[in-house]
Amino acid sequence: MDFFVWIILIVVGIFVFEIIKVAPTTNKMIKAKEKRLANLDGFDPSQKVMGNDGNSGIAINESEKKVCLITSSMLNVDLDILAYGDILSSEIFEDGVTITKTDRESQIRGALIGGLVLGGAGAIIGGLSGKTTSSNKVKRIDLRITVNRTNNPIHDINFMNEESKKNGSRYKKAMEHARYWHALLTVLIKRADSEDIAKERKLVKDKTDLSPNRSITDEITKLSELLKQGLLTDEEFKAQKAKLLK
C-alpha cells in the first residue's frame, strides 16, 4: 500500500513541477500579448476598443485613414490593417437581431452595376433589415463589421454577453459603447463614399470632355443618364450641356 502512495506522490510532484516550469513562460507570453494590445505594434491608433470578452476589437488611425481589426486568442494577437474604404457595413445585433445598419453605398452600387461579388459566391454580402424584439431582457449585444475581403469578411465585437434588462445599467452602458462605435464607423463609411463619388464625377467629367465627336443629342442623352444615376449634379449637368450647345 505504501508503494502505491509513493507512486502517486511522485506523479503529483512531477505534475506540479511541470506547471511551475511552464508558468513563467506562459506569464511572459500573456504579458507580451497585453503589451501588444496596449501598443498595437505597427499601428498608431487615435481610438481603440476591445470587446467585452477580450477576443476581438477595432482601432482607427484617422490621420492615415486606416482601421485595424484586432483578433485576440489566449496568448496571441492578430492585427489586420485596412483602409476606410474596405469597410462595407457596420451593424448592431441584439440577441442576433439587427437593430441598426449602415452600408457602403458606393461599393454596393458598384457591385450592382459592375457585377462585383464577394467570396466568388455570386452574391453581395448583406444583412437583415432592422427589427425590434418585444422582450425587455437582452443577453447579447454585438457589433458586426463586414469588410471587403474573401478571407474572414465578418468581424464581430461583443459588448455584452450576459442577460440584462433594457433599463438596466449594464445594458445601457453596453449599448452606448456599441452605438458610439457604430456611429464612428458610419462616419468612416460616409467619408469613403464621398471620396468615391468625387472620383466617379471626375472620371465622368474627364470622359465627357475627351469623348469623340458624336451628335449633340447623343451626348445630352448620355449626360441625362449620368444625372439620373447620381453621378452628376444638376449644376454639372447644366454646365456640360451648355458646352455642347455652344
PDB file of C-alpha atoms in Angstrom:
ATOM      1  CA  MET A   1       0.000   0.000   0.000  1.00  0.00           C
ATOM      2  CA  ASP A   2       2.860   2.378   0.846  1.00  0.00           C
ATOM      3  CA  PHE A   3       4.358   1.674  -2.581  1.00  0.00           C
ATOM      4  CA  PHE A   4       1.248   2.973  -4.380  1.00  0.00           C
ATOM      5  CA  VAL A   5       1.160   6.054  -2.154  1.00  0.00           C
ATOM      6  CA  TRP A   6       4.734   6.828  -3.131  1.00  0.00           C
ATOM      7  CA  ILE A   7       3.910   6.383  -6.826  1.00  0.00           C
ATOM      8  CA  ILE A   8       1.004   8.806  -6.520  1.00  0.00           C
ATOM      9  CA  LEU A   9       3.145  11.343  -4.679  1.00  0.00           C
ATOM     10  CA  ILE A  10       5.860  11.118  -7.347  1.00  0.00           C
ATOM     11  CA  VAL A  11       3.341  11.607 -10.191  1.00  0.00           C
ATOM     12  CA  VAL A  12       1.766  14.597  -8.418  1.00  0.00           C
ATOM     13  CA  GLY A  13       5.230  16.048  -7.785  1.00  0.00           C
ATOM     14  CA  ILE A  14       6.182  15.759 -11.449  1.00  0.00           C
ATOM     15  CA  PHE A  15       2.902  17.381 -12.487  1.00  0.00           C
ATOM     16  CA  VAL A  16       3.398  20.310 -10.089  1.00  0.00           C
ATOM     17  CA  PHE A  17       6.995  20.724 -11.243  1.00  0.00           C
ATOM     18  CA  GLU A  18       5.901  20.925 -14.904  1.00  0.00           C
ATOM     19  CA  ILE A  19       3.307  23.563 -14.036  1.00  0.00           C
ATOM     20  CA  ILE A  20       5.875  25.638 -12.145  1.00  0.00           C
ATOM     21  CA  LYS A  21       8.350  25.265 -15.028  1.00  0.00           C
ATOM     22  CA  VAL A  22       5.849  26.311 -17.692  1.00  0.00           C
ATOM     23  CA  ALA A  23       4.217  29.115 -15.675  1.00  0.00           C
ATOM     24  CA  PRO A  24       6.972  31.750 -16.165  1.00  0.00           C
ATOM     25  CA  THR A  25       6.946  31.197 -19.956  1.00  0.00           C
ATOM     26  CA  THR A  26       3.146  31.433 -20.043  1.00  0.00           C
ATOM     27  CA  ASN A  27       3.174  34.591 -17.937  1.00  0.00           C
ATOM     28  CA  LYS A  28       5.724  36.165 -20.302  1.00  0.00           C
ATOM     29  CA  MET A  29       3.546  35.333 -23.305  1.00  0.00           C
ATOM     30  CA  ILE A  30       0.479  36.776 -21.624  1.00  0.00           C
ATOM     31  CA  LYS A  31       2.373  39.965 -20.777  1.00  0.00           C
ATOM     32  CA  ALA A  32       3.654  40.170 -24.369  1.00  0.00           C
ATOM     33  CA  LYS A  33       0.050  39.831 -25.602  1.00  0.00           C
ATOM     34  CA  GLU A  34      -1.174  42.534 -23.230  1.00  0.00           C
ATOM     35  CA  LYS A  35       1.683  44.816 -24.320  1.00  0.00           C
ATOM     36  CA  ARG A  36       0.830  44.306 -27.983  1.00  0.00           C
ATOM     37  CA  LEU A  37      -2.829  45.047 -27.293  1.00  0.00           C
ATOM     38  CA  ALA A  38      -1.805  48.222 -25.498  1.00  0.00           C
ATOM     39  CA  ASN A  39       0.665  49.383 -28.155  1.00  0.00           C
ATOM     40  CA  LEU A  40      -0.613  47.720 -31.382  1.00  0.00           C
ATOM     41  CA  ASP A  41       2.796  47.288 -32.999  1.00  0.00           C
ATOM     42  CA  GLY A  42       2.862  48.888 -36.441  1.00  0.00           C
ATOM     43  CA  PHE A  43      -0.339  50.842 -35.928  1.00  0.00           C
ATOM     44  CA  ASP A  44      -0.783  54.144 -34.103  1.00  0.00           C
ATOM     45  CA  PRO A  45      -4.476  54.368 -33.101  1.00  0.00           C
ATOM     46  CA  SER A  46      -6.363  57.561 -32.384  1.00  0.00           C
ATOM     47  CA  GLN A  47      -9.205  55.479 -30.900  1.00  0.00           C
ATOM     48  CA  LYS A  48      -9.426  51.823 -29.870  1.00  0.00           C
ATOM     49  CA  VAL A  49     -11.898  49.431 -28.236  1.00  0.00           C
ATOM     50  CA  MET A  50     -11.763  45.771 -27.203  1.00  0.00           C
ATOM     51  CA  GLY A  51     -14.906  43.721 -26.879  1.00  0.00           C
ATOM     52  CA  ASN A  52     -16.422  42.574 -23.611  1.00  0.00           C
ATOM     53  CA  ASP A  53     -14.842  39.109 -23.954  1.00  0.00           C
ATOM     54  CA  GLY A  54     -11.421  40.473 -24.960  1.00  0.00           C
ATOM     55  CA  ASN A  55     -11.383  38.293 -28.082  1.00  0.00           C
ATOM     56  CA  SER A  56     -11.868  40.988 -30.704  1.00  0.00           C
ATOM     57  CA  GLY A  57     -11.689  44.737 -31.129  1.00  0.00           C
ATOM     58  CA  ILE A  58     -11.044  47.583 -33.526  1.00  0.00           C
ATOM     59  CA  ALA A  59      -8.747  50.604 -33.675  1.00  0.00           C
ATOM     60  CA  ILE A  60      -8.668  53.526 -36.098  1.00  0.00           C
ATOM     61  CA  ASN A  61      -5.964  55.873 -37.292  1.00  0.00           C
ATOM     62  CA  GLU A  62      -7.758  58.988 -38.544  1.00  0.00           C
ATOM     63  CA  SER A  63      -4.687  60.718 -39.976  1.00  0.00           C
ATOM     64  CA  GLU A  64      -3.806  57.761 -42.222  1.00  0.00           C
ATOM     65  CA  LYS A  65      -7.443  56.749 -42.891  1.00  0.00           C
ATOM     66  CA  LYS A  66      -6.788  53.217 -41.660  1.00  0.00           C
ATOM     67  CA  VAL A  67      -8.620  50.753 -39.436  1.00  0.00           C
ATOM     68  CA  CYS A  68      -7.125  47.825 -37.542  1.00  0.00           C
ATOM     69  CA  LEU A  69      -9.251  44.757 -36.823  1.00  0.00           C
ATOM     70  CA  ILE A  70      -7.980  43.042 -33.674  1.00  0.00           C
ATOM     71  CA  THR A  71      -8.415  39.316 -33.014  1.00  0.00           C
ATOM     72  CA  SER A  72      -7.082  38.004 -29.733  1.00  0.00           C
ATOM     73  CA  SER A  73      -6.651  34.402 -28.594  1.00  0.00           C
ATOM     74  CA  MET A  74      -5.356  33.154 -25.269  1.00  0.00           C
ATOM     75  CA  LEU A  75      -1.758  34.199 -25.931  1.00  0.00           C
ATOM     76  CA  ASN A  76      -1.680  35.777 -29.406  1.00  0.00           C
ATOM     77  CA  VAL A  77      -2.925  38.974 -31.052  1.00  0.00           C
ATOM     78  CA  ASP A  78      -3.609  39.226 -34.795  1.00  0.00           C
ATOM     79  CA  LEU A  79      -3.806  42.680 -36.387  1.00  0.00           C
ATOM     80  CA  ASP A  80      -5.428  43.238 -39.766  1.00  0.00           C
ATOM     81  CA  ILE A  81      -4.903  46.766 -41.109  1.00  0.00           C
ATOM     82  CA  LEU A  82      -7.310  48.027 -43.779  1.00  0.00           C
ATOM     83  CA  ALA A  83      -8.265  51.278 -45.479  1.00  0.00           C
ATOM     84  CA  TYR A  84     -11.515  53.093 -44.577  1.00  0.00           C
ATOM     85  CA  GLY A  85     -12.881  52.160 -47.980  1.00  0.00           C
ATOM     86  CA  ASP A  86     -12.640  48.444 -47.183  1.00  0.00           C
ATOM     87  CA  ILE A  87     -15.390  48.727 -44.561  1.00  0.00           C
ATOM     88  CA  LEU A  88     -18.578  47.607 -46.334  1.00  0.00           C
ATOM     89  CA  SER A  89     -21.005  47.786 -43.414  1.00  0.00           C
ATOM     90  CA  SER A  90     -21.442  48.262 -39.677  1.00  0.00           C
ATOM     91  CA  GLU A  91     -24.315  46.598 -37.869  1.00  0.00           C
ATOM     92  CA  ILE A  92     -25.536  46.332 -34.260  1.00  0.00           C
ATOM     93  CA  PHE A  93     -27.078  42.994 -33.235  1.00  0.00           C
ATOM     94  CA  GLU A  94     -29.239  42.494 -30.174  1.00  0.00           C
ATOM     95  CA  ASP A  95     -29.631  38.766 -29.440  1.00  0.00           C
ATOM     96  CA  GLY A  96     -28.867  38.052 -33.085  1.00  0.00           C
ATOM     97  CA  VAL A  97     -31.373  40.550 -34.492  1.00  0.00           C
ATOM     98  CA  THR A  98     -30.276  43.638 -36.429  1.00  0.00           C
ATOM     99  CA  ILE A  99     -31.036  46.896 -34.617  1.00  0.00           C
ATOM    100  CA  THR A 100     -29.334  49.334 -36.974  1.00  0.00           C
ATOM    101  CA  LYS A 101     -27.047  49.087 -40.003  1.00  0.00           C
ATOM    102  CA  THR A 102     -25.009  51.320 -42.302  1.00  0.00           C
ATOM    103  CA  ASP A 103     -23.875  50.123 -45.736  1.00  0.00           C
ATOM    104  CA  ARG A 104     -21.164  51.324 -48.062  1.00  0.00           C
ATOM    105  CA  GLU A 105     -23.425  52.813 -50.748  1.00  0.00           C
ATOM    106  CA  SER A 106     -20.827  53.376 -53.456  1.00  0.00           C
ATOM    107  CA  GLN A 107     -19.483  49.835 -53.109  1.00  0.00           C
ATOM    108  CA  ILE A 108     -22.973  48.345 -53.300  1.00  0.00           C
ATOM    109  CA  ARG A 109     -23.845  50.494 -56.309  1.00  0.00           C
ATOM    110  CA  GLY A 110     -20.613  49.407 -57.974  1.00  0.00           C
ATOM    111  CA  ALA A 111     -21.427  45.784 -57.203  1.00  0.00           C
ATOM    112  CA  LEU A 112     -24.869  46.056 -58.748  1.00  0.00           C
ATOM    113  CA  ILE A 113     -23.642  47.908 -61.826  1.00  0.00           C
ATOM    114  CA  GLY A 114     -20.321  46.184 -62.406  1.00  0.00           C
ATOM    115  CA  GLY A 115     -21.125  42.697 -61.120  1.00  0.00           C
ATOM    116  CA  LEU A 116     -18.708  42.827 -58.167  1.00  0.00           C
ATOM    117  CA  VAL A 117     -19.188  39.908 -55.787  1.00  0.00           C
ATOM    118  CA  LEU A 118     -17.556  38.893 -52.541  1.00  0.00           C
ATOM    119  CA  GLY A 119     -16.157  35.440 -51.990  1.00  0.00           C
ATOM    120  CA  GLY A 120     -16.922  34.282 -55.532  1.00  0.00           C
ATOM    121  CA  ALA A 121     -20.344  33.115 -54.418  1.00  0.00           C
ATOM    122  CA  GLY A 122     -22.209  35.278 -56.912  1.00  0.00           C
ATOM    123  CA  ALA A 123     -23.946  37.401 -54.311  1.00  0.00           C
ATOM    124  CA  ILE A 124     -23.249  40.558 -52.371  1.00  0.00           C
ATOM    125  CA  ILE A 125     -22.790  40.110 -48.643  1.00  0.00           C
ATOM    126  CA  GLY A 126     -25.766  41.758 -46.953  1.00  0.00           C
ATOM    127  CA  GLY A 127     -27.636  41.901 -43.696  1.00  0.00           C
ATOM    128  CA  LEU A 128     -31.093  41.760 -42.222  1.00  0.00           C
ATOM    129  CA  SER A 129     -33.348  44.759 -42.077  1.00  0.00           C
ATOM    130  CA  GLY A 130     -33.812  46.494 -38.748  1.00  0.00           C
ATOM    131  CA  LYS A 131     -36.127  44.705 -36.337  1.00  0.00           C
ATOM    132  CA  THR A 132     -37.215  45.056 -32.761  1.00  0.00           C
ATOM    133  CA  THR A 133     -37.990  42.444 -30.115  1.00  0.00           C
ATOM    134  CA  SER A 134     -40.761  42.531 -27.539  1.00  0.00           C
ATOM    135  CA  SER A 135     -38.680  41.137 -24.661  1.00  0.00           C
ATOM    136  CA  ASN A 136     -37.425  43.600 -22.071  1.00  0.00           C
ATOM    137  CA  LYS A 137     -34.354  41.436 -21.458  1.00  0.00           C
ATOM    138  CA  VAL A 138     -31.303  41.054 -23.669  1.00  0.00           C
ATOM    139  CA  LYS A 139     -28.454  38.517 -23.458  1.00  0.00           C
ATOM    140  CA  ARG A 140     -26.051  39.721 -26.177  1.00  0.00           C
ATOM    141  CA  ILE A 141     -25.061  42.951 -27.896  1.00  0.00           C
ATOM    142  CA  ASP A 142     -22.656  42.633 -30.827  1.00  0.00           C
ATOM    143  CA  LEU A 143     -21.193  44.988 -33.406  1.00  0.00           C
ATOM    144  CA  ARG A 144     -20.625  43.312 -36.779  1.00  0.00           C
ATOM    145  CA  ILE A 145     -18.212  44.806 -39.300  1.00  0.00           C
ATOM    146  CA  THR A 146     -18.215  43.475 -42.872  1.00  0.00           C
ATOM    147  CA  VAL A 147     -15.025  44.159 -44.820  1.00  0.00           C
ATOM    148  CA  ASN A 148     -14.072  43.865 -48.472  1.00  0.00           C
ATOM    149  CA  ARG A 149     -12.101  40.617 -48.475  1.00  0.00           C
ATOM    150  CA  THR A 150     -12.841  36.980 -49.226  1.00  0.00           C
ATOM    151  CA  ASN A 151     -10.963  35.626 -46.194  1.00  0.00           C
ATOM    152  CA  ASN A 152     -12.899  36.258 -42.954  1.00  0.00           C
ATOM    153  CA  PRO A 153     -15.107  39.103 -44.268  1.00  0.00           C
ATOM    154  CA  ILE A 154     -17.016  39.344 -40.965  1.00  0.00           C
ATOM    155  CA  HIS A 155     -15.527  40.774 -37.764  1.00  0.00           C
ATOM    156  CA  ASP A 156     -17.763  40.643 -34.655  1.00  0.00           C
ATOM    157  CA  ILE A 157     -17.130  42.611 -31.467  1.00  0.00           C
ATOM    158  CA  ASN A 158     -19.129  41.646 -28.389  1.00  0.00           C
ATOM    159  CA  PHE A 159     -20.191  44.406 -25.985  1.00  0.00           C
ATOM    160  CA  MET A 160     -22.426  42.356 -23.660  1.00  0.00           C
ATOM    161  CA  ASN A 161     -22.725  38.621 -23.076  1.00  0.00           C
ATOM    162  CA  GLU A 162     -24.962  38.221 -20.045  1.00  0.00           C
ATOM    163  CA  GLU A 163     -28.679  38.777 -19.563  1.00  0.00           C
ATOM    164  CA  SER A 164     -29.710  42.278 -18.587  1.00  0.00           C
ATOM    165  CA  LYS A 165     -32.905  44.299 -18.538  1.00  0.00           C
ATOM    166  CA  LYS A 166     -33.123  47.039 -21.148  1.00  0.00           C
ATOM    167  CA  ASN A 167     -33.471  49.644 -18.434  1.00  0.00           C
ATOM    168  CA  GLY A 168     -30.518  48.196 -16.521  1.00  0.00           C
ATOM    169  CA  SER A 169     -27.161  49.939 -16.258  1.00  0.00           C
ATOM    170  CA  ARG A 170     -25.263  47.019 -17.824  1.00  0.00           C
ATOM    171  CA  TYR A 171     -27.428  47.068 -20.961  1.00  0.00           C
ATOM    172  CA  LYS A 172     -27.362  50.860 -21.258  1.00  0.00           C
ATOM    173  CA  LYS A 173     -23.584  51.025 -20.956  1.00  0.00           C
ATOM    174  CA  ALA A 174     -23.007  48.216 -23.478  1.00  0.00           C
ATOM    175  CA  MET A 175     -25.474  49.694 -25.982  1.00  0.00           C
ATOM    176  CA  GLU A 176     -23.935  53.150 -25.552  1.00  0.00           C
ATOM    177  CA  HIS A 177     -20.499  51.754 -26.461  1.00  0.00           C
ATOM    178  CA  ALA A 178     -21.871  49.746 -29.389  1.00  0.00           C
ATOM    179  CA  ARG A 179     -23.770  52.748 -30.771  1.00  0.00           C
ATOM    180  CA  TYR A 180     -20.742  55.012 -30.394  1.00  0.00           C
ATOM    181  CA  TRP A 181     -18.542  52.692 -32.449  1.00  0.00           C
ATOM    182  CA  HIS A 182     -21.305  52.077 -34.962  1.00  0.00           C
ATOM    183  CA  ALA A 183     -21.662  55.856 -35.381  1.00  0.00           C
ATOM    184  CA  LEU A 184     -17.903  56.234 -35.721  1.00  0.00           C
ATOM    185  CA  LEU A 185     -17.771  53.546 -38.402  1.00  0.00           C
ATOM    186  CA  THR A 186     -20.746  55.190 -40.135  1.00  0.00           C
ATOM    187  CA  VAL A 187     -18.710  58.408 -40.375  1.00  0.00           C
ATOM    188  CA  LEU A 188     -15.794  56.476 -41.922  1.00  0.00           C
ATOM    189  CA  ILE A 189     -18.133  54.735 -44.379  1.00  0.00           C
ATOM    190  CA  LYS A 190     -19.711  58.046 -45.427  1.00  0.00           C
ATOM    191  CA  ARG A 191     -16.286  59.643 -45.891  1.00  0.00           C
ATOM    192  CA  ALA A 192     -15.187  56.768 -48.116  1.00  0.00           C
ATOM    193  CA  ASP A 193     -18.442  57.047 -50.083  1.00  0.00           C
ATOM    194  CA  SER A 194     -17.918  60.765 -50.581  1.00  0.00           C
ATOM    195  CA  GLU A 195     -14.388  60.182 -51.866  1.00  0.00           C
ATOM    196  CA  ASP A 196     -15.635  57.511 -54.288  1.00  0.00           C
ATOM    197  CA  ILE A 197     -18.400  59.770 -55.601  1.00  0.00           C
ATOM    198  CA  ALA A 198     -15.911  62.607 -56.127  1.00  0.00           C
ATOM    199  CA  LYS A 199     -13.628  60.247 -58.086  1.00  0.00           C
ATOM    200  CA  GLU A 200     -16.560  58.988 -60.166  1.00  0.00           C
ATOM    201  CA  ARG A 201     -17.649  62.525 -61.009  1.00  0.00           C
ATOM    202  CA  LYS A 202     -14.136  63.494 -62.024  1.00  0.00           C
ATOM    203  CA  LEU A 203     -13.873  60.394 -64.198  1.00  0.00           C
ATOM    204  CA  VAL A 204     -17.237  61.159 -65.804  1.00  0.00           C
ATOM    205  CA  LYS A 205     -16.201  64.775 -66.426  1.00  0.00           C
ATOM    206  CA  ASP A 206     -12.898  63.701 -67.969  1.00  0.00           C
ATOM    207  CA  LYS A 207     -14.608  61.160 -70.204  1.00  0.00           C
ATOM    208  CA  THR A 208     -17.207  63.731 -71.276  1.00  0.00           C
ATOM    209  CA  ASP A 209     -14.535  66.299 -72.089  1.00  0.00           C
ATOM    210  CA  LEU A 210     -12.498  63.762 -74.088  1.00  0.00           C
ATOM    211  CA  SER A 211     -15.371  61.981 -75.822  1.00  0.00           C
ATOM    212  CA  PRO A 212     -15.087  61.650 -79.621  1.00  0.00           C
ATOM    213  CA  ASN A 213     -17.284  63.653 -81.938  1.00  0.00           C
ATOM    214  CA  ARG A 214     -20.836  62.445 -81.671  1.00  0.00           C
ATOM    215  CA  SER A 215     -24.176  64.083 -82.189  1.00  0.00           C
ATOM    216  CA  ILE A 216     -25.194  66.661 -79.624  1.00  0.00           C
ATOM    217  CA  THR A 217     -28.375  64.676 -78.969  1.00  0.00           C
ATOM    218  CA  ASP A 218     -26.367  61.555 -78.100  1.00  0.00           C
ATOM    219  CA  GLU A 219     -24.115  63.491 -75.740  1.00  0.00           C
ATOM    220  CA  ILE A 220     -27.029  65.159 -73.955  1.00  0.00           C
ATOM    221  CA  THR A 221     -28.792  61.787 -73.626  1.00  0.00           C
ATOM    222  CA  LYS A 222     -25.645  60.326 -72.058  1.00  0.00           C
ATOM    223  CA  LEU A 223     -25.426  63.251 -69.641  1.00  0.00           C
ATOM    224  CA  SER A 224     -29.080  62.759 -68.693  1.00  0.00           C
ATOM    225  CA  GLU A 225     -28.398  59.119 -67.820  1.00  0.00           C
ATOM    226  CA  LEU A 226     -25.449  60.118 -65.667  1.00  0.00           C
ATOM    227  CA  LEU A 227     -27.645  62.671 -63.910  1.00  0.00           C
ATOM    228  CA  LYS A 228     -30.279  60.010 -63.176  1.00  0.00           C
ATOM    229  CA  GLN A 229     -27.603  57.694 -61.768  1.00  0.00           C
ATOM    230  CA  GLY A 230     -26.451  60.447 -59.409  1.00  0.00           C
ATOM    231  CA  LEU A 231     -23.009  60.651 -60.980  1.00  0.00           C
ATOM    232  CA  LEU A 232     -23.591  64.271 -61.987  1.00  0.00           C
ATOM    233  CA  THR A 233     -25.189  67.087 -60.030  1.00  0.00           C
ATOM    234  CA  ASP A 234     -27.736  69.409 -61.641  1.00  0.00           C
ATOM    235  CA  GLU A 235     -25.054  72.112 -61.865  1.00  0.00           C
ATOM    236  CA  GLU A 236     -22.565  69.763 -63.524  1.00  0.00           C
ATOM    237  CA  PHE A 237     -25.221  68.540 -65.965  1.00  0.00           C
ATOM    238  CA  LYS A 238     -26.157  72.095 -66.945  1.00  0.00           C
ATOM    239  CA  ALA A 239     -22.503  73.093 -67.350  1.00  0.00           C
ATOM    240  CA  GLN A 240     -21.716  70.114 -69.604  1.00  0.00           C
ATOM    241  CA  LYS A 241     -24.907  70.642 -71.603  1.00  0.00           C
ATOM    242  CA  ALA A 242     -24.033  74.311 -72.111  1.00  0.00           C
ATOM    243  CA  LYS A 243     -20.637  73.297 -73.505  1.00  0.00           C
ATOM    244  CA  LEU A 244     -22.302  71.012 -76.029  1.00  0.00           C
ATOM    245  CA  LEU A 245     -24.745  73.662 -77.153  1.00  0.00           C
ATOM    246  CA  LYS A 246     -22.111  76.344 -77.742  1.00  0.00           C
TER     247      LYS A 246
END
